[in-house]
Coordinates of C-alpha atoms and ligand atoms in Angstrom, one line a residue:
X845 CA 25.5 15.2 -23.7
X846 CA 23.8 11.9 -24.7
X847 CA 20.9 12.1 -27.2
X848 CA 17.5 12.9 -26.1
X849 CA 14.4 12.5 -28.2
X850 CA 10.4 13.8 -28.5
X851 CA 8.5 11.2 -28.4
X852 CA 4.8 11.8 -29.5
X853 CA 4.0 8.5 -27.7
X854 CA 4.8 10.1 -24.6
X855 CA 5.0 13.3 -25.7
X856 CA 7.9 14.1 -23.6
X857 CA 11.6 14.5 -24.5
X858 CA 13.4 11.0 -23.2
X859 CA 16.7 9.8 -23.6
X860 CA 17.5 7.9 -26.7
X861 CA 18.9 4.2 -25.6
X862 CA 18.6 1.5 -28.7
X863 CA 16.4 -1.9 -27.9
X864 CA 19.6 -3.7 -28.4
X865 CA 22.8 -2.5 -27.7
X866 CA 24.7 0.2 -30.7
X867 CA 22.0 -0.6 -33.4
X868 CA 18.8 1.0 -34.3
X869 CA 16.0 0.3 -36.0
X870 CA 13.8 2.9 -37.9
X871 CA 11.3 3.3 -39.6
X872 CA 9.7 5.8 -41.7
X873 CA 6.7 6.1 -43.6
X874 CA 7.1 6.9 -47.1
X875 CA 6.1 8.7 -50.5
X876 CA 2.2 7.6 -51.9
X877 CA 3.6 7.3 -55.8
X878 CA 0.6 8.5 -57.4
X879 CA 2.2 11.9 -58.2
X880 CA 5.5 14.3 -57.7
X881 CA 6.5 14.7 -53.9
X882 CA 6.0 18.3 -52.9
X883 CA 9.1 19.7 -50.8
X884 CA 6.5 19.7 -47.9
X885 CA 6.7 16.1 -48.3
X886 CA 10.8 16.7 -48.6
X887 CA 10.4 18.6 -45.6
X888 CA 9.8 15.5 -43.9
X889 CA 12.7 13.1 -45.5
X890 CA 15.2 15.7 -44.7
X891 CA 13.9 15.8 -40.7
X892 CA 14.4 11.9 -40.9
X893 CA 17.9 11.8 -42.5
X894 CA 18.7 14.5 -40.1
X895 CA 17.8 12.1 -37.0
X896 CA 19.7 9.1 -38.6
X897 CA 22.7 11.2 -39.4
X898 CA 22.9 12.2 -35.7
X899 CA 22.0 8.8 -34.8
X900 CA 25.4 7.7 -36.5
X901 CA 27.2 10.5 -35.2
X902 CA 26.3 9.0 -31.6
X903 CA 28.3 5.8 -32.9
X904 CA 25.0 3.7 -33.7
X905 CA 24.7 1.1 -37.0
X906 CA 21.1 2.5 -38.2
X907 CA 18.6 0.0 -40.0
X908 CA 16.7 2.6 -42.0
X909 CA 13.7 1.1 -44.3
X910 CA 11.5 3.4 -46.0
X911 CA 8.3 2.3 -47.6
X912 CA 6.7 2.8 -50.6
X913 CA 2.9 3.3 -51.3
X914 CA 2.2 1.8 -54.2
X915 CA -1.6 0.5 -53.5
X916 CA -4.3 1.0 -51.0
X917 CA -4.1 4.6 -49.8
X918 CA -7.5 6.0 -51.0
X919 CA -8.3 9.4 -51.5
X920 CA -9.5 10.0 -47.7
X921 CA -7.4 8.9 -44.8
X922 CA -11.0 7.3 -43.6
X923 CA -10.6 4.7 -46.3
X924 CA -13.3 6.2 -48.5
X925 CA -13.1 7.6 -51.9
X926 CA -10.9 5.8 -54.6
X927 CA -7.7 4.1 -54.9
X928 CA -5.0 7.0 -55.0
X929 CA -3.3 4.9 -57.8
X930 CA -6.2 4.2 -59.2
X931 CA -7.2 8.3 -59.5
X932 CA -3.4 8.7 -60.8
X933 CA -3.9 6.7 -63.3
X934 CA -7.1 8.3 -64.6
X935 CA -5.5 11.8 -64.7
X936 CA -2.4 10.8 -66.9
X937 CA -4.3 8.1 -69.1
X938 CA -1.4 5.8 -67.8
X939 CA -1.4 2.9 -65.7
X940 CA -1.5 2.4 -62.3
X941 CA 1.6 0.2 -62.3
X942 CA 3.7 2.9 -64.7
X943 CA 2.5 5.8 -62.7
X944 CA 3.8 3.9 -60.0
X945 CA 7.2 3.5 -61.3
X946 CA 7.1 6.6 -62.7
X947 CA 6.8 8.6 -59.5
X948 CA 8.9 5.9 -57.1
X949 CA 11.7 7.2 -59.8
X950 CA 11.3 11.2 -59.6
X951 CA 10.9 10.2 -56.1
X952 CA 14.5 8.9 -55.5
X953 CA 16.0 11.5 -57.9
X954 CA 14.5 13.9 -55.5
X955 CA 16.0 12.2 -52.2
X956 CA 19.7 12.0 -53.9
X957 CA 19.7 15.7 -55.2
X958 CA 18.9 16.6 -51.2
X959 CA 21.9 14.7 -50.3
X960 CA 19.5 12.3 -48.2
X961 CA 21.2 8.9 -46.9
X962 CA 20.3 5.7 -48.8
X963 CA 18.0 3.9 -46.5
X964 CA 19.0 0.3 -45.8
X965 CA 16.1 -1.1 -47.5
X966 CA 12.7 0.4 -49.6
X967 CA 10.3 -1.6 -49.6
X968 CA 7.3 -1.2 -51.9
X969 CA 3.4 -2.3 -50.9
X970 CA 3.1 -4.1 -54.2
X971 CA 6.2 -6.6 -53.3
X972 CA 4.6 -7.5 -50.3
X973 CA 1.2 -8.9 -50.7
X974 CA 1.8 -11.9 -49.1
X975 CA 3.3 -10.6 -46.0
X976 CA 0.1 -8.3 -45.7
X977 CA -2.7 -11.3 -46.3
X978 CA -0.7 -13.3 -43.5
X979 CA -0.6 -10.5 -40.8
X980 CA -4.3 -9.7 -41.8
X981 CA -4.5 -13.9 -41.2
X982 CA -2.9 -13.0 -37.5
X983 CA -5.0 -10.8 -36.8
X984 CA -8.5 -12.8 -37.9
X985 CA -7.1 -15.4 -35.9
X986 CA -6.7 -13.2 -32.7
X987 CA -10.1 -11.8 -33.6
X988 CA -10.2 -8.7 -34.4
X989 CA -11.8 -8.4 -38.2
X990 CA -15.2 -8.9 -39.4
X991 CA -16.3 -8.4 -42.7
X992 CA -18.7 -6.3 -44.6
X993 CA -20.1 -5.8 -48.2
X994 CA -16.6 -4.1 -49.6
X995 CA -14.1 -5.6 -47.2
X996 CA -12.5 -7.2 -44.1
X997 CA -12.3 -3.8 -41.3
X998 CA -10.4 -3.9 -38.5
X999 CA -12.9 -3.4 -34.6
X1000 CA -10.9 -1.0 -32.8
X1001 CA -13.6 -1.2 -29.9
X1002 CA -11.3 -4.4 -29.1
X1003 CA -8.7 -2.6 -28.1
X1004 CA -9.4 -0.3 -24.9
X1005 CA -6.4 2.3 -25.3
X1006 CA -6.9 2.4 -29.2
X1007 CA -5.5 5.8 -30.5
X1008 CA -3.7 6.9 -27.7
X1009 CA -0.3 7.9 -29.6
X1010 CA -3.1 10.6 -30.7
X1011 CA -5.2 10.8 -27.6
X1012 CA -8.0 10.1 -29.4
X1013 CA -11.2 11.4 -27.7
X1014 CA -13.3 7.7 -28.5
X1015 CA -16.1 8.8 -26.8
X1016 CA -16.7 12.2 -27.8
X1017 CA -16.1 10.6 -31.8
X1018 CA -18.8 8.5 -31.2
X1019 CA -21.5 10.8 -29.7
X1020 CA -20.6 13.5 -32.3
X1021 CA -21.4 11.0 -35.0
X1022 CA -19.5 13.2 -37.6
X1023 CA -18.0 10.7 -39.3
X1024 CA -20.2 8.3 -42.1
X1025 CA -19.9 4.5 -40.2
X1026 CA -21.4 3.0 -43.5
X1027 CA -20.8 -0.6 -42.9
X1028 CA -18.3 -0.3 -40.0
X1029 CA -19.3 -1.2 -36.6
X1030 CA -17.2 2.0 -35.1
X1031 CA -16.1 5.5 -36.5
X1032 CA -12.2 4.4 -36.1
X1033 CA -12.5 1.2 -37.5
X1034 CA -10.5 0.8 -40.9
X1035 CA -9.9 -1.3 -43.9
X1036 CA -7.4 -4.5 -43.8
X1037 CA -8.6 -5.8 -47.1
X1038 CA -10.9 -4.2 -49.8
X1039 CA -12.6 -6.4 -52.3
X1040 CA -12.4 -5.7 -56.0
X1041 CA -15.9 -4.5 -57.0
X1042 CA -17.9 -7.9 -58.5
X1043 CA -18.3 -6.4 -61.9
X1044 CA -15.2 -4.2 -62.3
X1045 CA -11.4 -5.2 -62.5
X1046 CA -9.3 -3.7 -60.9
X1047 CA -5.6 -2.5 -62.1
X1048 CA -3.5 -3.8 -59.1
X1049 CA -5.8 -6.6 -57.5
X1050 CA -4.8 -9.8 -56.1
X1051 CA -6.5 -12.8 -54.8
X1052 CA -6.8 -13.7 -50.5
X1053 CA -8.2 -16.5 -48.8
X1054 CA -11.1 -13.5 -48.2
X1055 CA -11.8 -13.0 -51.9
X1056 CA -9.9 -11.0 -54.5
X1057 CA -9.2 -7.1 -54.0
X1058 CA -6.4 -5.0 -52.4
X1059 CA -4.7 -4.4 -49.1
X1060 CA -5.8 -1.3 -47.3
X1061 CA -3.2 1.1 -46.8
X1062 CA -2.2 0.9 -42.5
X1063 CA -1.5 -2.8 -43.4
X1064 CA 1.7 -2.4 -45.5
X1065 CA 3.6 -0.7 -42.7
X1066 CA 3.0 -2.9 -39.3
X1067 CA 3.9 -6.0 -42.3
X1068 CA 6.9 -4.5 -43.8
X1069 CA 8.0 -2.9 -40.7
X1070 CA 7.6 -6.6 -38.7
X1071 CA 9.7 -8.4 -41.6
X1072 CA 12.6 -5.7 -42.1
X1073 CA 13.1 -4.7 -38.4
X1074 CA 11.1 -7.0 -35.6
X1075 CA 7.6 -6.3 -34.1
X1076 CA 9.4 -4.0 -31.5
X1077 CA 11.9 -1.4 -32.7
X1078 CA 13.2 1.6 -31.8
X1079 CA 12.3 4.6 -34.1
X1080 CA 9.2 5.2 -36.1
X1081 CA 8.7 8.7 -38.0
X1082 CA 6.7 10.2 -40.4
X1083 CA 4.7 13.9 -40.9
X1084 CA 2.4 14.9 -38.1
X1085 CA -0.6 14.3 -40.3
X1086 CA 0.0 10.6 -39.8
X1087 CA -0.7 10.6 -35.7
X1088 CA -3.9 10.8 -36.0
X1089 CA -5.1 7.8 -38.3
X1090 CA -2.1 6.3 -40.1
X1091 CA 0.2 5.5 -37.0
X1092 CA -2.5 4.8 -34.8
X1093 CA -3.8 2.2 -36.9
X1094 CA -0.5 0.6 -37.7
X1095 CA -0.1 0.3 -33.7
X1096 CA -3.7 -1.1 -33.2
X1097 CA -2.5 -4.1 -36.5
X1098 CA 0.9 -4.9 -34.4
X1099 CA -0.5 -4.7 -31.1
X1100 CA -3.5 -7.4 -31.5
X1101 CA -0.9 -9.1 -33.6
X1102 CA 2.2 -9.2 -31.8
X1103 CA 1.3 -7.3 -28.4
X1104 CA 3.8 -4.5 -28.9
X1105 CA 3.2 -1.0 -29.6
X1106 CA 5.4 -1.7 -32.7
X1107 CA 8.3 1.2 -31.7
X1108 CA 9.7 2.5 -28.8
X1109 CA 10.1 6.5 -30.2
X1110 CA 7.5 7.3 -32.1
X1111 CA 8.6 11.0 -34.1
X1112 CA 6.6 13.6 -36.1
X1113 CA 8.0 16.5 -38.3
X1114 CA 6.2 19.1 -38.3
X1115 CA 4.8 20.6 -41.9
X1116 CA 5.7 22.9 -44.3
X1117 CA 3.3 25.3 -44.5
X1118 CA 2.9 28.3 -47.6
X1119 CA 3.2 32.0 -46.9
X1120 CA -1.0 32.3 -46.6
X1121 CA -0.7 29.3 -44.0
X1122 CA -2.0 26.7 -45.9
X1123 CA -0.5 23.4 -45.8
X1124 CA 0.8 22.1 -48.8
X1125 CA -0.5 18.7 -50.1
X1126 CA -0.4 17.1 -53.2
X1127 CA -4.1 16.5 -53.6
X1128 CA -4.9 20.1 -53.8
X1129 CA -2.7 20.4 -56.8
X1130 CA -0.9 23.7 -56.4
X1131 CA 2.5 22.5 -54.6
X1132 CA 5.7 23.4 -55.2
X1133 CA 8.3 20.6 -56.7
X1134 CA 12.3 20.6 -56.2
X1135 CA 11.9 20.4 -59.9
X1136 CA 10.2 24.2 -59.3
X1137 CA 13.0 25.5 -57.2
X1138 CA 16.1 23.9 -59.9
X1139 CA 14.2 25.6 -62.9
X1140 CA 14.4 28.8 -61.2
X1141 CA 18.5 28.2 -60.6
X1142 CA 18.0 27.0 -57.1
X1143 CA 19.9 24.0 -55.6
X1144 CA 18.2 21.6 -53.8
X1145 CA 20.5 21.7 -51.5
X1146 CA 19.9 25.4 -50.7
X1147 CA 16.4 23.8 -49.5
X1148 CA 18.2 21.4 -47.3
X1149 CA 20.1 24.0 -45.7
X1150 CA 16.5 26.2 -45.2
X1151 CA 14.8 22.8 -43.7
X1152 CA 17.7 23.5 -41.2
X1153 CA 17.2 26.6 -40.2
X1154 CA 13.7 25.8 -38.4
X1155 CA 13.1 23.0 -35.8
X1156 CA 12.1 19.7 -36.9
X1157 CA 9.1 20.2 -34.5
X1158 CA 7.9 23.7 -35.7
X1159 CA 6.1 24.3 -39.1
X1160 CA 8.0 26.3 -41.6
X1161 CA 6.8 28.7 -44.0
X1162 CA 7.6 28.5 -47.3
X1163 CA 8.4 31.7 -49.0
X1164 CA 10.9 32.8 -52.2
X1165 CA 12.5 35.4 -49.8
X1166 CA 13.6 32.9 -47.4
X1167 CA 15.0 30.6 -49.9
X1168 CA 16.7 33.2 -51.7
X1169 CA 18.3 33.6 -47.9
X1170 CA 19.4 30.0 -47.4
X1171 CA 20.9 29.8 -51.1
X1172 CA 22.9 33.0 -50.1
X1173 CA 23.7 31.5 -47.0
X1174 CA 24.9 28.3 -48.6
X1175 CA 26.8 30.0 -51.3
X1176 CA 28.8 31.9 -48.4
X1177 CA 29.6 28.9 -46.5
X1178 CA 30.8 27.2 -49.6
X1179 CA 33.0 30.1 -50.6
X1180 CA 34.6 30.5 -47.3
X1181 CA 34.9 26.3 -46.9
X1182 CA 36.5 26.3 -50.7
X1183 CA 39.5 29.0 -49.3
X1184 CA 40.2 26.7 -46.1
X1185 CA 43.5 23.9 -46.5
X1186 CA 43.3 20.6 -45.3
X1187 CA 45.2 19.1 -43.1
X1188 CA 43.5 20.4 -39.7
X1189 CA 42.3 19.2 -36.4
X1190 CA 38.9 19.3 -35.3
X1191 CA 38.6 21.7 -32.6
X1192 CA 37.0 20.1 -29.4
X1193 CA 35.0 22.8 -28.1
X1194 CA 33.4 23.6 -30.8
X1195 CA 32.2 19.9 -31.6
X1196 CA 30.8 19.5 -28.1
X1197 CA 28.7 22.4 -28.7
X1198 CA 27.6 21.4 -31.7
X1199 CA 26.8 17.6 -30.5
X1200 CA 24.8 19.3 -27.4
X1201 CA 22.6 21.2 -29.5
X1202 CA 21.9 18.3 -32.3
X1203 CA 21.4 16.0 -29.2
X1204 CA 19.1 18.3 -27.7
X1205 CA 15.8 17.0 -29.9
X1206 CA 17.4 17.7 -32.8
X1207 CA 17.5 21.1 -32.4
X1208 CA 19.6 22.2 -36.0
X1209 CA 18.8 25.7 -35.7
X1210 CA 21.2 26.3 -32.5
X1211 CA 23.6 23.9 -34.0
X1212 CA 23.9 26.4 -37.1
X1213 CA 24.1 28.9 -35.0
X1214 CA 27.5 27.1 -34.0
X1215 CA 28.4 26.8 -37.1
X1216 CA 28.4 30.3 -38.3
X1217 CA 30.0 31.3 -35.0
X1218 CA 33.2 29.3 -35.8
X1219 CA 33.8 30.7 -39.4
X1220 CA 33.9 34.1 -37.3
X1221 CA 36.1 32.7 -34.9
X1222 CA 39.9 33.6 -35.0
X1223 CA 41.0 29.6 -35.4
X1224 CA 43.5 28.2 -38.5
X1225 CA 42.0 27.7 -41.2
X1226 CA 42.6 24.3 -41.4
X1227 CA 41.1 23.9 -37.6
X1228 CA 38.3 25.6 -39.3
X1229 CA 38.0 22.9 -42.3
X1230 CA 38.1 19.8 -40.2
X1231 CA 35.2 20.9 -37.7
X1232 CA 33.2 22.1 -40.4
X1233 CA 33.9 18.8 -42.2
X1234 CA 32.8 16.9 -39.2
X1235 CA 29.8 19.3 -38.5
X1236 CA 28.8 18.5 -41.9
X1237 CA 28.4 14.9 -41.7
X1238 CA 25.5 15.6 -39.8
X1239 CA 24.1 19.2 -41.9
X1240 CA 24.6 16.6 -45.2
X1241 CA 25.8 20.1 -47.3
X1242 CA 28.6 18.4 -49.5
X1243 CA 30.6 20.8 -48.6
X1244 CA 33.7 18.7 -50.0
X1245 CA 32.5 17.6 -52.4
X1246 CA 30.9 21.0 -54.1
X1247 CA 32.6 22.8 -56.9
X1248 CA 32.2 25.9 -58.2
X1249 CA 30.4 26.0 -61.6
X1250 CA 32.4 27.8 -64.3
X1251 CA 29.9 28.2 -66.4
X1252 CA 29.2 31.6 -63.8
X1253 CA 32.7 32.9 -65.2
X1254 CA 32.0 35.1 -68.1
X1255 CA 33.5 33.8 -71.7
X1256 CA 36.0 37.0 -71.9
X1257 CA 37.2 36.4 -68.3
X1258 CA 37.6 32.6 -69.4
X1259 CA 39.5 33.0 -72.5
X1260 CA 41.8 35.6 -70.2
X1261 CA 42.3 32.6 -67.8
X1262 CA 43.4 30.5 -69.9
X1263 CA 45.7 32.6 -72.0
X1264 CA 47.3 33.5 -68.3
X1265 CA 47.6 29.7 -67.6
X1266 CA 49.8 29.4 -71.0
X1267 CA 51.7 32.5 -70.1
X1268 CA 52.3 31.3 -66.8
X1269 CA 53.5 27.5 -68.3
X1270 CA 55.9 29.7 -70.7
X1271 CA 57.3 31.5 -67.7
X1272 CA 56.3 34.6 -69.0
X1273 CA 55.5 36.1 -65.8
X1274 CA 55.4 39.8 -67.1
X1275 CA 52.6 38.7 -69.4
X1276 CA 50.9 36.9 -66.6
X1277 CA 50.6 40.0 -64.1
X1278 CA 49.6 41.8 -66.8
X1279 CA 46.5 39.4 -67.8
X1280 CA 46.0 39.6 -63.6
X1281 CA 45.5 43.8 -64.2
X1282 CA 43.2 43.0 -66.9
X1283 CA 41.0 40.7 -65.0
X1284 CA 41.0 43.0 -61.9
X1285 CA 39.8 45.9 -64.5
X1286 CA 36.8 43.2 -65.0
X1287 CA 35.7 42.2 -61.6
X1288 CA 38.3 39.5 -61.2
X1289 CA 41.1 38.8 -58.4
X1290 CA 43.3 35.9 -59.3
X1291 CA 45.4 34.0 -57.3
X1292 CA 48.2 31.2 -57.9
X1293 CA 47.2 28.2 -55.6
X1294 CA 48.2 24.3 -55.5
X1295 CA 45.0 23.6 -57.4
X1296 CA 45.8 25.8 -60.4
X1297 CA 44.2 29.9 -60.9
X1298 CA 42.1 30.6 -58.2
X1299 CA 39.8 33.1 -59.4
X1300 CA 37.8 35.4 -57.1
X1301 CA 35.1 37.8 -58.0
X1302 CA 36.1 40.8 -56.2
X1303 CA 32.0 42.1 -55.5
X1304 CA 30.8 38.9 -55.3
X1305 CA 33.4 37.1 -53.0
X1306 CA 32.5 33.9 -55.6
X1307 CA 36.2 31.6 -55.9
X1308 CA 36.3 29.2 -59.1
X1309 CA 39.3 27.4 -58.5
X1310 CA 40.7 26.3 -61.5
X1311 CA 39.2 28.1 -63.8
X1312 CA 40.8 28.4 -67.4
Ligands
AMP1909 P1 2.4 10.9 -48.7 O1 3.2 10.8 -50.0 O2 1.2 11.8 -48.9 O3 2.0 9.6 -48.1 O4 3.3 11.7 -47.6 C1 4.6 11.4 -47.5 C2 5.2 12.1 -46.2 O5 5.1 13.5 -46.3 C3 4.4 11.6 -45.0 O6 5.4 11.4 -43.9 C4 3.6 12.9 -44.6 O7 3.3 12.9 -43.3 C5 4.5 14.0 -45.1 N1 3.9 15.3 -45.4 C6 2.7 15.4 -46.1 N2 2.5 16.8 -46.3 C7 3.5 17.4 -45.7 C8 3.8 18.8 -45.5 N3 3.0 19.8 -46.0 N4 4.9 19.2 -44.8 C9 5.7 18.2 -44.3 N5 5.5 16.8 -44.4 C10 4.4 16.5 -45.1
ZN1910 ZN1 3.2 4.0 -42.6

């Protein structure tokens, strides 16, 4: 079944085929650094490294460049209110430029601890000025800026199917007159270049042909995305929120620019939404870090494993309850992976399913589903193993790589262990079965495997392998 994909553009499931044959370029819009992603954000990551993973399991080379807002995004999407690096800075009395660092850092902790694929190239705002003053230089040429009192704004009236990726309603903006025009000529116009105010320096400023100030925030993505992957590509993502404005405008920059629509799929996840159905952002404060869920013992990649339990394209609702579920879940999966031996085949059915369903939009849920249905199945073991193993290089669990943490085995169990593992290295087997009665008297099963003591807790199902 060959991969088929929404595409908000034409908001239709299409087959996938890449611009140029077996590679694909993507894009994805990435992290504002002026605080702590929230696992909403996350929520969002782990949709996209879903789609490349299953990209490479349909045998194409991905080019994956995220970005990195480090400048320019101001407080309202409408490019009013401050500089949301600016405001960072304020709160934590530090600057804009270690703030920036600061959260670009917790931000890449966060995307290894959920397993996520290194993206071929992050690119930050900040490292690309240049790039940004020359396509703003394209598209003065092309004439479509003029300038005002604070800056050099983009006339969407230029462009006749302006905002369609959003079916944008132009006209009814405009009679409504809801929106403040200040100094722009329409409601959707929007910032290329805002100057520094006369009297007040600015943190991260830079001088333009224009006059000195900043690059408003649409810019960086149509210049990043034309350097590290063409003017016409195949993939662009990012969270729903971004149809409306962000995405629109970066297709308005490219199009008077270069006369593409910048990329050929254009895909939204959907967002996470709390239990009270609220979304979570970061500028109301009250949102939930992985850091939250790993001081409260939960992996990160229990919330990995939740994200795919709900489609990319329906919100999910956060609640403890359901994470407590997909850590359970995960913990069971482990523990049954953990018993299976190597050495298996992978069973051809079961992958074909499984490929169907992921093909299918994405759709993870079913392809779960699958999963769980093998480990009930009556295969081999090993059969078991090497299908899970190849299901996994798309779920992005570890599963191989995960080991059980012996700090769970209590200290009198452990000291037991290991005085079995000397008894057993003396040959003293009667000793050893009789450490074995003790442990069962505590909770314990042991078993003699390849690896060393397997030790199993007989309420819990938990395995240690090698413990003592
Ligand atoms: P930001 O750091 O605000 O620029 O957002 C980073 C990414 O997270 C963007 O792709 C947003 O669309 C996405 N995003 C923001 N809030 C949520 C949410 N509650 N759920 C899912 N994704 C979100
Ligand atoms: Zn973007």
């Amino acid at each position: 079944m060959p991969l088929a994909l929404y595409d908000t553009w034409s908001r239709t499931v299409r087959p996938f085929a890449p611009i140029h044959a077996g590679r694909v370029g993507m894009y994805c819009c990435g992290p504002t650094v002026y605080d702590y992603a929230h696992i909403g954000n996350l929520r969002t990551y782990v949709f996209e490294d879903i789609l490349r993973r299953v990209l490479m399991r349909n045998g194409f080379e991905v080019r994956h460049v995220v970005n990195i807002t480090d400048v320019g995004h101001l407080t309202s999407d409408a490019d009013e209110g401050e500089d949301k690096m600016e405001k960072g800075s304020q709160r934590t009395g530090q600057s804009a430029w270690a703030i920036a660092r600061r959260y670009t850092d917790a931000f890449i902790a966060d995307w290894h601890a959920l397993h996520l694929l290194e993206p071929t190239v992050w690119c930050r705002a900040t490292d690309h000025i240049t790039e940004q003053i020359a396509f703003i230089g394209e598209l003065e040429r092309a004439g479509y800026v003029y300038r005002t009192g604070d800056g050099l704004y983009f006339d969407t009236s230029k462009q006749d199917d302006y905002g369609y990726l959003a079916r944008l309603d132009r006209a009814g903006l405009h009679a409504g007159k809801r929106v403040a025009l200040g100094a722009k000529k329409n409601a959707t116009d929007f910032a290329l270049w805002k100057f520094s105010p006369p009297d007040v320096r600015r943190q991260m400023e830079w001088e333009s042909p224009w006059g000195r100030g900043f690059p408003g925030w649409h810019i960086e993505c149509s210049a990043m995305s034309a350097k590290y992957l063409g003017t016409w590509f195949d993939i662009h993502c990012g969270g729903e929120d971004h149809i409306a404005v962000h995405h629109n405008n970066e297709i308005a920059q490219t199009e008077a620019a270069y006369g593409t629509r910048l990329a050929n799929f254009w895909l939204h996840g959907h967002f996470l939404t709390l239990d009270t159905n609220t979304k979570m952002s970061k500028s109301s404060g009250d949102f939930i870090r992985l850091q939250t869920l790993q001081s409260r013992s939960i992996d990160p990649l229990a919330y990995r494993y939740l994200c795919l339990t709900a489609h990319y394209r329906s919100n999910l609702r956060f609640n403890w309850a359901s994470l407590d579920g997909a850590q359970t879940a995960l913990n069971r999966l482990r523990h049954l992976y953990s018993t299976w031996p190597d050495a298996g085949r992978v069973h051809p059915e079961f992958a074909a399913r499984f490929d169907a369903e992921v093909n299918e939009d994405l759709n993870l849920p079913r392809a779960l589903a699958v999963l769980w249905e093998l480990t009930r199945s009556n295969l081999p073991p090993a059969t078991l193993k090497a299908t899970v193993d190849s299901f996994d290089t798309v779920l992005g669990l570890g599963l191989h790589e995960w080991k059980p943490v012996v700090s769970d085995i209590p200290e009198d169990v452990r000291v037991l262990l290991s005085e079995r593992e000397r008894a057993r290295s003396g040959r003293d087997w009667e000793r050893a079965d009789h450490i074995r009665a003790a442990l069962v008297a505590r909770g314990w099963r042991v078993e003699d495997s390849e690896e060393g003591q397997r030790l199993v807790g007989i309420a819990t199902d938990q395995t240690h392998v090698g413990g003592g």
